Coordinates of C-alpha atoms and ligand atoms in Angstrom, one line a residue:
M1 CA -37.1 -91.5 -21.5
T2 CA -37.0 -88.8 -18.9
S3 CA -35.6 -85.5 -20.1
S4 CA -32.2 -84.2 -19.1
K5 CA -32.2 -81.8 -16.2
V6 CA -30.6 -78.3 -16.3
I7 CA -30.2 -76.9 -12.9
Y8 CA -29.4 -73.3 -11.8
S9 CA -28.1 -72.8 -8.3
I10 CA -26.7 -69.9 -6.3
V11 CA -23.5 -71.1 -4.6
G12 CA -24.2 -71.2 -0.8
Q13 CA -21.4 -69.4 1.0
R14 CA -21.8 -71.5 4.1
L15 CA -23.5 -74.7 3.2
D16 CA -21.5 -75.4 0.0
K17 CA -18.2 -74.8 1.6
A18 CA -16.0 -77.9 1.9
S19 CA -15.0 -79.1 5.3
K20 CA -11.7 -77.6 6.3
R21 CA -10.4 -81.0 7.3
R22 CA -11.1 -82.2 3.9
G23 CA -7.6 -83.5 3.1
A24 CA -7.5 -85.7 6.2
Y25 CA -11.1 -86.9 6.0
E26 CA -11.6 -87.3 2.3
K27 CA -14.2 -90.1 2.7
R28 CA -16.2 -88.4 5.3
F29 CA -16.4 -85.3 3.1
E30 CA -17.9 -87.3 0.3
R31 CA -20.9 -88.0 2.5
R32 CA -21.3 -84.6 4.0
W33 CA -24.3 -82.8 2.7
R34 CA -23.4 -79.8 0.5
P35 CA -26.6 -78.8 -1.2
T36 CA -25.2 -77.6 -4.6
V37 CA -22.6 -80.3 -4.8
S38 CA -25.3 -82.9 -4.1
L39 CA -27.0 -81.9 -7.3
A40 CA -24.5 -84.1 -9.1
L41 CA -26.3 -87.1 -7.6
M42 CA -29.7 -86.4 -9.1
D43 CA -30.8 -88.6 -12.0
N44 CA -30.3 -87.3 -15.5
V45 CA -28.6 -84.1 -14.7
S46 CA -26.8 -82.8 -17.8
E47 CA -26.0 -79.2 -16.8
V48 CA -25.5 -77.3 -13.6
H49 CA -25.2 -73.5 -13.7
L50 CA -23.6 -72.0 -10.7
L51 CA -24.4 -68.4 -9.9
Y52 CA -21.9 -66.6 -7.6
D53 CA -21.2 -63.1 -6.5
N54 CA -17.6 -62.5 -5.3
E55 CA -16.5 -65.9 -4.2
R56 CA -15.0 -67.2 -7.4
A57 CA -12.7 -69.7 -5.6
L58 CA -15.7 -71.3 -3.8
A59 CA -17.6 -71.6 -7.1
E60 CA -14.6 -73.2 -8.7
E61 CA -14.3 -75.7 -5.8
V62 CA -18.0 -76.6 -6.0
K63 CA -17.7 -77.1 -9.7
E64 CA -14.7 -79.4 -9.3
D65 CA -16.5 -81.4 -6.6
I66 CA -19.7 -81.8 -8.7
Q67 CA -17.6 -83.2 -11.5
K68 CA -15.8 -85.5 -9.2
L69 CA -19.1 -87.0 -8.2
N70 CA -20.5 -87.1 -11.7
S71 CA -18.2 -86.5 -14.6
D72 CA -21.1 -86.4 -17.1
V73 CA -22.4 -83.1 -15.7
C74 CA -21.4 -80.0 -17.5
V75 CA -20.9 -77.2 -15.0
S76 CA -20.8 -73.5 -15.9
L77 CA -20.0 -70.5 -13.7
H78 CA -21.8 -67.2 -13.9
Q79 CA -20.8 -64.2 -12.0
V80 CA -23.9 -62.3 -11.0
G81 CA -23.2 -59.1 -9.2
F82 CA -25.7 -58.4 -6.4
A83 CA -25.0 -54.9 -5.2
D84 CA -26.7 -56.0 -2.0
P85 CA -27.8 -59.6 -1.6
W86 CA -30.2 -58.6 1.2
E87 CA -32.1 -56.0 -0.8
L88 CA -35.2 -57.4 -2.4
A89 CA -35.8 -55.2 -5.4
E90 CA -32.1 -55.2 -6.2
V91 CA -31.8 -59.0 -6.1
H92 CA -35.1 -59.5 -8.0
L93 CA -34.0 -57.2 -10.9
T94 CA -30.5 -58.8 -11.0
L95 CA -32.0 -62.3 -11.3
V96 CA -34.6 -61.2 -13.8
D97 CA -31.9 -59.8 -16.0
F98 CA -29.8 -62.9 -15.7
V99 CA -32.7 -65.3 -16.4
E100 CA -33.9 -63.3 -19.3
K101 CA -30.5 -63.7 -21.0
E102 CA -30.4 -67.4 -20.3
V103 CA -33.9 -68.3 -21.2
V104 CA -33.3 -67.6 -24.9
N105 CA -31.0 -70.6 -25.0
F106 CA -33.4 -73.0 -23.2
K107 CA -34.1 -76.3 -25.1
P108 CA -37.7 -77.5 -25.2
D109 CA -36.8 -81.1 -24.5
H110 CA -35.0 -80.3 -21.2
E111 CA -36.3 -79.9 -17.7
Y112 CA -35.3 -76.7 -16.1
L113 CA -35.0 -76.4 -12.3
F114 CA -33.9 -73.6 -10.0
H115 CA -32.3 -74.8 -6.8
I116 CA -33.7 -72.8 -3.9
T117 CA -31.9 -74.3 -0.9
T118 CA -28.8 -72.1 -1.0
G119 CA -28.4 -68.3 -1.2
T120 CA -29.7 -65.6 1.2
H121 CA -33.4 -65.7 2.2
I122 CA -33.9 -62.7 0.0
Q123 CA -32.4 -64.6 -2.9
Q124 CA -34.6 -67.5 -2.2
I125 CA -37.7 -65.3 -2.1
C126 CA -36.6 -63.9 -5.5
I127 CA -36.1 -67.3 -7.0
Y128 CA -39.6 -68.2 -5.9
K129 CA -40.9 -65.0 -7.5
L130 CA -39.0 -65.7 -10.7
V131 CA -40.6 -69.1 -11.0
E132 CA -44.1 -68.0 -9.9
G133 CA -44.0 -65.1 -12.2
H134 CA -43.0 -67.3 -15.1
Y135 CA -39.8 -65.4 -15.7
F136 CA -38.1 -68.8 -15.3
P137 CA -39.9 -71.4 -17.3
G138 CA -39.2 -74.3 -15.0
K139 CA -39.8 -75.6 -11.5
I140 CA -38.2 -75.1 -8.1
L141 CA -35.8 -77.7 -6.8
Q142 CA -35.3 -78.2 -3.1
T143 CA -32.6 -80.3 -1.6
A144 CA -32.3 -81.7 1.9
P145 CA -29.8 -83.9 3.7
G146 CA -30.7 -87.6 4.0
E147 CA -30.7 -89.7 7.0
K148 CA -27.8 -89.0 9.3
G149 CA -26.5 -86.2 7.1
G150 CA -25.8 -88.7 4.3
E151 CA -27.3 -89.0 0.7
A152 CA -29.2 -85.9 -0.4
R153 CA -33.0 -85.9 -0.9
F154 CA -34.5 -83.9 -3.8
Q155 CA -37.9 -82.4 -4.1
V156 CA -39.3 -80.7 -7.2
I157 CA -41.9 -78.1 -6.5
D158 CA -44.3 -77.1 -9.3
L159 CA -45.7 -73.7 -8.8
D160 CA -48.2 -73.9 -11.6
L161 CA -51.2 -72.9 -9.5
S162 CA -53.7 -74.0 -12.2
K163 CA -52.9 -77.5 -11.0
Y164 CA -54.3 -76.7 -7.6
D165 CA -58.0 -76.6 -8.4
A166 CA -59.2 -75.3 -5.1
V167 CA -56.7 -72.4 -5.1
A168 CA -57.4 -71.6 -8.7
E169 CA -61.1 -71.7 -8.2
R170 CA -60.9 -69.4 -5.2
V171 CA -58.8 -66.9 -7.1
R172 CA -61.1 -67.1 -10.1
R173 CA -64.3 -66.6 -8.0
Q174 CA -62.8 -63.6 -6.1
K175 CA -61.8 -62.0 -9.4
E176 CA -65.2 -62.6 -10.9
A177 CA -66.9 -61.2 -7.8
E178 CA -64.9 -58.1 -8.1
E179 CA -65.6 -57.7 -11.8
N180 CA -69.3 -58.5 -11.7
D181 CA -70.4 -57.2 -8.4
L182 CA -71.6 -53.6 -8.3
K183 CA -70.1 -53.6 -4.8
R184 CA -66.8 -54.7 -6.2
G185 CA -66.6 -57.6 -3.7
I186 CA -66.5 -55.3 -0.7
P187 CA -68.5 -57.0 2.2
T188 CA -70.5 -53.8 3.0
L189 CA -72.9 -53.9 6.0
N190 CA -75.1 -50.9 5.5
L191 CA -78.6 -52.2 5.0
K192 CA -79.9 -49.3 2.9
F193 CA -76.8 -49.3 0.6
N194 CA -76.9 -53.1 0.2
Q195 CA -80.6 -53.1 -0.7
M196 CA -80.0 -50.3 -3.2
I197 CA -77.1 -52.1 -4.8
E198 CA -79.1 -55.3 -5.1
E199 CA -82.0 -53.5 -6.7
L200 CA -79.6 -51.7 -9.0
E201 CA -78.1 -55.0 -10.0
I202 CA -81.5 -56.4 -11.0
I203 CA -82.5 -53.3 -12.9
S204 CA -79.1 -53.1 -14.7
R205 CA -79.6 -56.6 -15.9
R206 CA -83.2 -56.1 -17.0
S207 CA -83.9 -52.6 -18.0
P208 CA -82.7 -50.5 -20.9
Y209 CA -84.2 -47.3 -19.5
P210 CA -82.3 -44.4 -18.0
I211 CA -80.9 -44.5 -14.5
L212 CA -80.4 -41.4 -12.4
L213 CA -77.7 -41.6 -9.7
M214 CA -77.8 -38.9 -7.1
G215 CA -75.6 -38.3 -4.1
P216 CA -72.8 -36.1 -2.8
T217 CA -69.4 -35.8 -4.5
G218 CA -67.2 -38.9 -3.9
A219 CA -70.1 -41.1 -3.0
G220 CA -69.3 -43.3 -6.0
K221 CA -71.7 -42.2 -8.8
S222 CA -69.2 -42.3 -11.6
D223 CA -67.7 -45.5 -10.4
L224 CA -71.1 -47.2 -10.2
A225 CA -72.0 -46.0 -13.7
R226 CA -68.9 -47.7 -15.0
R227 CA -69.7 -50.9 -13.1
I228 CA -73.3 -50.9 -14.5
Y229 CA -71.8 -50.6 -17.9
A230 CA -69.5 -53.6 -17.3
L231 CA -72.4 -55.6 -16.1
K232 CA -74.6 -54.8 -19.1
H233 CA -71.8 -55.4 -21.4
K234 CA -70.9 -58.7 -19.9
S235 CA -74.6 -59.9 -20.0
S236 CA -74.6 -58.8 -23.7
Q237 CA -77.3 -56.2 -23.2
I238 CA -75.1 -53.7 -25.0
S239 CA -72.3 -54.1 -27.4
G240 CA -71.0 -50.5 -27.8
D241 CA -68.7 -48.3 -25.8
Y242 CA -68.9 -46.6 -22.4
V243 CA -68.9 -42.9 -23.0
E244 CA -68.7 -40.5 -20.1
I245 CA -68.8 -36.7 -19.9
N246 CA -69.0 -34.3 -17.0
C247 CA -71.6 -31.7 -18.1
A248 CA -70.0 -29.0 -16.0
T249 CA -67.2 -29.0 -18.5
L250 CA -69.4 -28.3 -21.4
M251 CA -69.8 -24.6 -22.3
G252 CA -71.3 -22.6 -25.1
D253 CA -70.9 -23.8 -28.7
N254 CA -68.7 -26.5 -27.5
A255 CA -71.4 -28.1 -25.5
M256 CA -73.7 -28.7 -28.4
S257 CA -71.0 -29.9 -30.7
A258 CA -69.4 -32.1 -28.0
L259 CA -72.7 -33.8 -27.5
F260 CA -74.3 -33.9 -30.9
G261 CA -71.3 -33.4 -33.2
H262 CA -71.1 -31.0 -36.0
K263 CA -70.7 -30.8 -39.7
K264 CA -67.6 -29.2 -41.3
G265 CA -68.3 -25.4 -41.6
A266 CA -71.2 -25.4 -39.1
F267 CA -69.6 -22.5 -37.4
T268 CA -66.4 -20.5 -37.5
G269 CA -63.6 -22.9 -36.4
A270 CA -65.6 -26.1 -37.4
S271 CA -62.9 -27.1 -39.9
E272 CA -63.7 -30.9 -39.8
N273 CA -66.8 -33.0 -39.2
R274 CA -67.0 -34.0 -35.6
E275 CA -68.5 -37.1 -34.1
G276 CA -70.5 -36.2 -31.0
L277 CA -70.6 -38.2 -27.8
L278 CA -74.1 -39.4 -28.4
Q279 CA -73.0 -40.9 -31.7
R280 CA -70.0 -42.5 -30.0
A281 CA -72.3 -44.1 -27.4
N282 CA -74.3 -45.8 -30.2
N283 CA -75.3 -49.3 -28.9
G284 CA -73.4 -48.5 -25.7
L285 CA -73.9 -46.5 -22.6
L286 CA -73.7 -42.7 -22.1
F287 CA -73.0 -41.4 -18.7
L288 CA -73.9 -37.8 -18.3
D289 CA -72.3 -36.7 -15.0
E290 CA -73.5 -33.5 -13.3
I291 CA -76.4 -33.5 -15.7
G292 CA -77.8 -30.5 -13.7
E293 CA -75.1 -28.3 -15.3
L294 CA -76.3 -28.8 -18.8
G295 CA -77.6 -25.7 -20.5
L296 CA -81.4 -25.5 -21.3
E297 CA -80.9 -25.7 -25.0
E298 CA -78.8 -28.8 -24.7
Q299 CA -81.3 -30.3 -22.4
A300 CA -84.0 -29.8 -25.1
M301 CA -81.9 -31.5 -27.7
L302 CA -81.0 -34.3 -25.4
L303 CA -84.6 -35.0 -24.6
S304 CA -85.5 -35.2 -28.2
A305 CA -82.5 -37.4 -28.9
I306 CA -83.5 -39.8 -26.1
E307 CA -87.1 -40.0 -27.3
N308 CA -86.4 -40.3 -31.0
Q309 CA -83.1 -42.2 -30.8
S310 CA -81.9 -39.7 -33.3
F311 CA -80.7 -36.1 -33.6
Y312 CA -79.2 -33.6 -36.0
P313 CA -75.5 -32.8 -35.6
L314 CA -74.9 -29.0 -35.7
G315 CA -75.1 -27.6 -39.2
S316 CA -76.3 -30.9 -40.6
D317 CA -79.7 -31.7 -42.1
R318 CA -79.1 -35.5 -42.0
L319 CA -80.7 -37.2 -39.0
Q320 CA -78.2 -39.2 -37.1
E321 CA -79.4 -42.4 -35.4
S322 CA -78.0 -43.5 -32.1
R323 CA -79.4 -46.0 -29.7
F324 CA -77.7 -45.6 -26.3
Q325 CA -78.6 -46.4 -22.8
L326 CA -78.4 -43.4 -20.4
I327 CA -77.1 -43.0 -16.9
A328 CA -77.2 -39.5 -15.4
G329 CA -75.4 -38.4 -12.3
T330 CA -76.0 -35.3 -10.2
N331 CA -75.2 -34.0 -6.7
R332 CA -78.0 -31.5 -6.7
D333 CA -81.7 -31.7 -6.2
L334 CA -83.0 -31.6 -9.8
R335 CA -86.6 -30.9 -8.6
E336 CA -85.4 -27.7 -7.0
S337 CA -83.5 -26.9 -10.3
C338 CA -86.8 -27.3 -12.1
R339 CA -88.5 -24.9 -9.8
Q340 CA -85.8 -22.4 -10.4
G341 CA -86.1 -22.9 -14.2
T342 CA -82.6 -24.2 -14.7
F343 CA -83.7 -27.8 -15.5
R344 CA -86.4 -29.0 -17.8
E345 CA -89.2 -30.8 -16.1
D346 CA -89.9 -33.0 -19.1
L347 CA -86.2 -34.1 -19.2
L348 CA -86.3 -34.8 -15.5
A349 CA -89.5 -36.8 -16.0
R350 CA -87.8 -38.8 -18.7
I351 CA -84.7 -39.7 -16.7
N352 CA -86.4 -40.0 -13.3
L353 CA -87.6 -43.6 -13.9
W354 CA -85.0 -45.4 -11.7
T355 CA -83.5 -42.9 -9.3
F356 CA -81.0 -43.9 -6.6
T357 CA -79.4 -41.7 -4.0
L358 CA -76.0 -42.9 -2.9
P359 CA -75.4 -42.3 0.7
G360 CA -72.2 -40.4 1.7
L361 CA -69.6 -42.2 3.9
K362 CA -70.9 -40.5 7.0
E363 CA -74.2 -42.2 6.5
R364 CA -72.7 -45.6 6.3
L365 CA -70.0 -45.7 8.9
E366 CA -70.3 -49.4 9.4
D367 CA -68.9 -49.7 5.9
L368 CA -65.8 -47.8 6.7
E369 CA -63.8 -50.7 7.9
P370 CA -64.5 -53.0 4.9
N371 CA -63.7 -50.1 2.6
L372 CA -60.5 -49.4 4.6
D373 CA -59.4 -53.0 4.0
Y374 CA -60.4 -52.8 0.4
E375 CA -58.3 -49.7 -0.1
L376 CA -55.3 -51.2 1.7
D377 CA -55.5 -54.1 -0.7
Q378 CA -55.7 -51.8 -3.6
V379 CA -52.6 -49.9 -2.6
S380 CA -50.8 -53.2 -1.7
R381 CA -51.6 -54.5 -5.2
A382 CA -50.6 -51.3 -6.9
L383 CA -47.3 -51.0 -5.1
D384 CA -46.6 -54.7 -5.0
Q385 CA -46.1 -54.5 -1.2
R386 CA -48.3 -55.7 1.5
F387 CA -49.6 -52.9 3.8
R388 CA -51.3 -53.6 7.1
M389 CA -52.6 -51.7 10.0
A390 CA -51.5 -52.5 13.6
S391 CA -54.7 -53.4 15.5
D392 CA -54.6 -50.5 17.9
A393 CA -53.9 -48.2 15.0
R394 CA -57.0 -49.6 13.2
R395 CA -59.1 -49.2 16.3
R396 CA -58.1 -45.6 16.6
F397 CA -58.8 -44.8 12.9
V398 CA -62.2 -46.5 13.0
E399 CA -63.0 -44.7 16.2
F400 CA -62.1 -41.3 14.8
S401 CA -64.1 -42.0 11.6
S402 CA -67.4 -41.9 13.5
H403 CA -66.4 -38.9 15.6
Q404 CA -68.4 -35.8 14.8
D405 CA -65.2 -34.1 13.6
A406 CA -64.9 -36.7 10.9
I407 CA -67.2 -35.1 8.3
W408 CA -65.8 -37.1 5.3
S409 CA -66.9 -34.3 3.0
G410 CA -65.1 -35.8 0.1
N411 CA -66.5 -39.2 1.0
F412 CA -64.6 -42.1 -0.6
R413 CA -62.2 -39.7 -2.2
D414 CA -61.2 -38.6 1.3
L415 CA -60.9 -42.2 2.5
I416 CA -58.8 -43.2 -0.5
A417 CA -56.4 -40.2 -0.1
S418 CA -56.1 -40.9 3.6
V419 CA -55.1 -44.6 3.0
R420 CA -52.6 -43.6 0.4
R421 CA -51.0 -41.0 2.7
M422 CA -50.8 -43.5 5.6
T423 CA -49.3 -46.3 3.5
T424 CA -46.8 -43.9 2.0
L425 CA -45.6 -42.7 5.3
S426 CA -45.6 -46.0 7.1
D427 CA -42.5 -47.9 7.9
G428 CA -42.1 -51.5 6.7
G429 CA -45.6 -51.7 5.4
I430 CA -47.2 -51.4 8.9
I431 CA -49.4 -48.4 9.8
R432 CA -49.1 -47.7 13.5
T433 CA -51.0 -45.5 15.9
D434 CA -48.7 -42.5 15.5
D435 CA -49.2 -42.7 11.7
V436 CA -52.9 -42.6 12.3
E437 CA -52.7 -39.7 14.8
R438 CA -50.8 -37.7 12.2
E439 CA -53.3 -38.6 9.5
I440 CA -56.2 -37.5 11.8
S441 CA -54.6 -34.1 12.1
R442 CA -54.2 -33.9 8.4
L443 CA -57.8 -34.8 7.8
K444 CA -59.0 -32.2 10.3
A445 CA -56.8 -29.6 8.6
I446 CA -58.4 -30.5 5.2
W447 CA -61.9 -30.4 6.6
F448 CA -61.6 -27.4 8.9
G449 CA -58.4 -25.9 7.5
D450 CA -57.0 -22.6 8.5
N451 CA -58.2 -21.0 5.3
T452 CA -61.7 -20.4 6.6
T453 CA -60.2 -18.2 9.3
G454 CA -57.0 -17.1 7.5
E455 CA -56.0 -13.5 7.0
C456 CA -56.2 -13.6 3.3
V457 CA -60.0 -13.8 3.1
G458 CA -61.4 -10.4 2.3
D459 CA -64.9 -9.7 3.5
K460 CA -65.7 -13.0 5.2
S461 CA -69.2 -11.9 6.0
A462 CA -70.1 -12.1 2.3
L463 CA -69.6 -15.8 2.6
D464 CA -72.0 -16.4 5.4
C465 CA -74.6 -18.0 3.1
I466 CA -72.2 -20.9 2.4
D467 CA -71.7 -23.7 4.8
Q468 CA -68.4 -24.1 6.6
T469 CA -67.7 -27.6 5.3
T470 CA -67.7 -26.4 1.7
L471 CA -65.6 -23.4 2.6
S472 CA -63.0 -25.5 4.4
N473 CA -62.2 -27.3 1.2
I474 CA -61.5 -24.1 -0.8
D475 CA -58.0 -22.8 -1.4
A476 CA -57.1 -19.3 -0.2
I477 CA -56.7 -18.0 -3.7
D478 CA -60.2 -19.2 -4.7
L479 CA -61.7 -17.8 -1.5
H480 CA -60.7 -14.3 -2.7
A481 CA -62.4 -14.8 -6.0
L482 CA -65.4 -16.4 -4.3
T483 CA -65.8 -13.5 -1.9
L484 CA -65.9 -11.1 -4.8
A485 CA -68.4 -13.3 -6.7
V486 CA -70.8 -13.8 -3.8
D487 CA -70.6 -10.1 -2.9
T488 CA -71.4 -9.1 -6.4
I489 CA -74.4 -11.6 -6.6
K490 CA -75.7 -10.2 -3.4
Q491 CA -75.6 -6.7 -4.8
S492 CA -77.3 -7.6 -8.1
S493 CA -81.0 -7.9 -8.8
S494 CA -80.5 -10.9 -11.1
Y495 CA -78.0 -13.7 -11.5
A496 CA -77.5 -12.6 -15.1
E497 CA -76.6 -9.1 -14.0
A498 CA -74.1 -10.5 -11.6
G499 CA -72.7 -12.7 -14.4
R500 CA -72.4 -9.7 -16.7
K501 CA -70.4 -7.9 -14.0
L502 CA -68.2 -10.8 -13.2
F503 CA -67.4 -12.0 -16.7
D504 CA -67.2 -8.4 -18.1
R505 CA -64.3 -9.0 -20.4
S506 CA -64.5 -12.6 -21.6
R507 CA -68.3 -12.2 -22.4
L508 CA -67.4 -9.6 -25.1
R509 CA -65.4 -12.2 -27.0
R510 CA -68.3 -14.7 -27.2
K511 CA -70.9 -15.0 -29.9
Q512 CA -73.5 -16.3 -27.5
T513 CA -73.5 -15.6 -23.8
N514 CA -75.4 -17.2 -20.9
D515 CA -74.1 -15.3 -17.9
T516 CA -76.3 -17.1 -15.4
H517 CA -75.1 -20.4 -16.6
R518 CA -71.5 -19.3 -16.5
I519 CA -71.7 -18.1 -12.9
K520 CA -73.6 -21.2 -12.0
S521 CA -70.9 -23.5 -13.5
W522 CA -68.2 -21.4 -11.9
L523 CA -69.7 -21.9 -8.5
Q524 CA -70.2 -25.5 -9.1
R525 CA -66.5 -26.0 -9.1
F526 CA -66.6 -25.4 -5.4
D527 CA -69.8 -27.4 -4.8
I528 CA -71.8 -24.2 -4.3
E529 CA -75.3 -23.8 -5.6
L530 CA -76.3 -20.5 -7.1
K531 CA -79.7 -20.7 -5.4
D532 CA -78.0 -20.6 -2.0
I533 CA -76.7 -17.0 -2.7
P534 CA -79.5 -14.5 -2.2
L535 CA -79.9 -11.6 -4.7
R536 CA -80.5 -8.0 -3.7
A537 CA -84.2 -7.8 -4.6
K538 CA -86.0 -11.0 -5.5
K539 CA -84.5 -14.2 -4.4
Y540 CA -84.8 -16.5 -7.4
L541 CA -85.1 -14.2 -10.3
V542 CA -83.4 -16.0 -13.1
Ligands
LIG1 N1 -68.7 -48.0 -2.9 C1 -67.4 -47.6 -3.0 N2 -66.5 -48.1 -2.1 C2 -65.2 -47.7 -2.2 N3 -64.7 -46.8 -3.0 C3 -65.6 -46.3 -3.8 C4 -66.9 -46.6 -3.9 N4 -67.5 -45.9 -4.8 C5 -66.6 -45.2 -5.4 N5 -65.4 -45.4 -4.8 C6 -64.1 -44.7 -5.1 O1 -64.3 -43.4 -4.6 C7 -63.8 -42.4 -5.6 C8 -64.9 -41.4 -5.9 O2 -65.9 -42.1 -6.6 P1 -66.7 -41.5 -7.8 O3 -67.5 -42.5 -8.4 O4 -65.8 -40.7 -8.7 O5 -67.6 -40.4 -7.0 P2 -68.7 -39.4 -7.6 O6 -68.8 -39.6 -9.0 O7 -69.9 -39.7 -6.8 O8 -68.1 -38.0 -7.2 C9 -63.3 -43.2 -6.8 O9 -61.9 -43.3 -6.6 C10 -64.0 -44.5 -6.6 O10 -63.2 -45.6 -7.2
LIG2 MG1 -68.3 -38.3 -10.6

């Protein structure tokens, strides 16, 4: 036996209205197609629920006419207040609220249908979304007039996409490509980048040894590290967690204990045992970002921990075992750091087995457009609204991107921010040429902003050893401090001496001090390398 049908329908203000000449032409009226009224003629209908906004009288009339055609149907009226029946979000939420209240009373042996033929277009779109999003556990019902406006026709539309193999398969493949692929499914064109990613994919699948990712900020090192982890995890190479730390944030006592953990009482303030990051990464993957910023002592401990797969937490005499795979990231030349004595050669030798340098965006401009599309998709998904670029606007943006003024100093970070700004400011989800022009001005201001020439910079000449691009990204307030720092270094005979002068108060409060390391890390915040600032006497006297 077929199950009884329960149908929900928004009363159609125009289509469901009875003919004015109804009294005189009673017979003709019976045959005139009124979509909601025609529901009475479907097989096995047990309930019809009429949703109406203000037109109670019309709803009553439709109810009456349904029952005239089929007295077995039970018709209920529901007043649903749409503040604005043409406003998508409003209608969607109103319908979601309504359906959620109704659904609790749904009977499993009934067939539920939402009639989509009446209501405003916005309401129809929302009904579709309700069914597609499984808020309404049923199917869509569409009605149409029969031949010569007589007898209605009914069509039930099942939106369960899993039934449509081809569609489902495509969606699945796309999702899998995004998850598995180190390129996240972006059809990139740059040969060097593509070859590098292919090689990395093979290595990630086969090798448990360290990987060193080099490249400028925003080129995608951290992102790639996470994807390599996902790949290794999925192929069951590792079972543990992904643990990530930016070494530039590790300072003094905290550096050691953050990495290797400590035993309760190991030092003042160590009130509890602490599990270090190396321990947490056991059987998993440890990503040490900005590894060049790690202090020499920590580097030594790290090397030993990698080689022995074990280490001593601070204040503990019990060897702690941890097997982790390592990825290191850096945007500086570690060989140069070795020459300066700030990075251990033996550690570099150990992590320098598979080394990849990620190109910046400027070096792979052919990939700008695929990435632009990818980011537009990302924003569209995040905001649940489709954003597009008008074709002349797109042409203009791509053209500007390869202009010499477009330095893309923050690489993908700049591109992502740019897309987010353009989508936010666009009207109706379409980015037009004037949106692009305004964005180009903003990008130029970011890259070559007034603050390199602004009044508030003190002795600008002190900063002549630092490149303009770097300076253009620094806030006015930091430029002041930077001018003082660079000036002081230039007038000191060692970096340690400059550090002592610059951190004159806070260093007195520390048990251990490494003034060179502190000044190095401080400069790192602005992407400035200590070695680029000459000392008074010898150049690299550390
Ligand atoms: N290949 C890529 N294509 C598009 N966007 C990327 C790519 N790599 C990274 N991103 C995005 O760019 C931003 C910066 O990437 P990130 O990995 O943090 O850079 P890095 O660690 O090199 O400074 C992140 O939001 C990331 O999701
Ligand atoms: Mg990073």
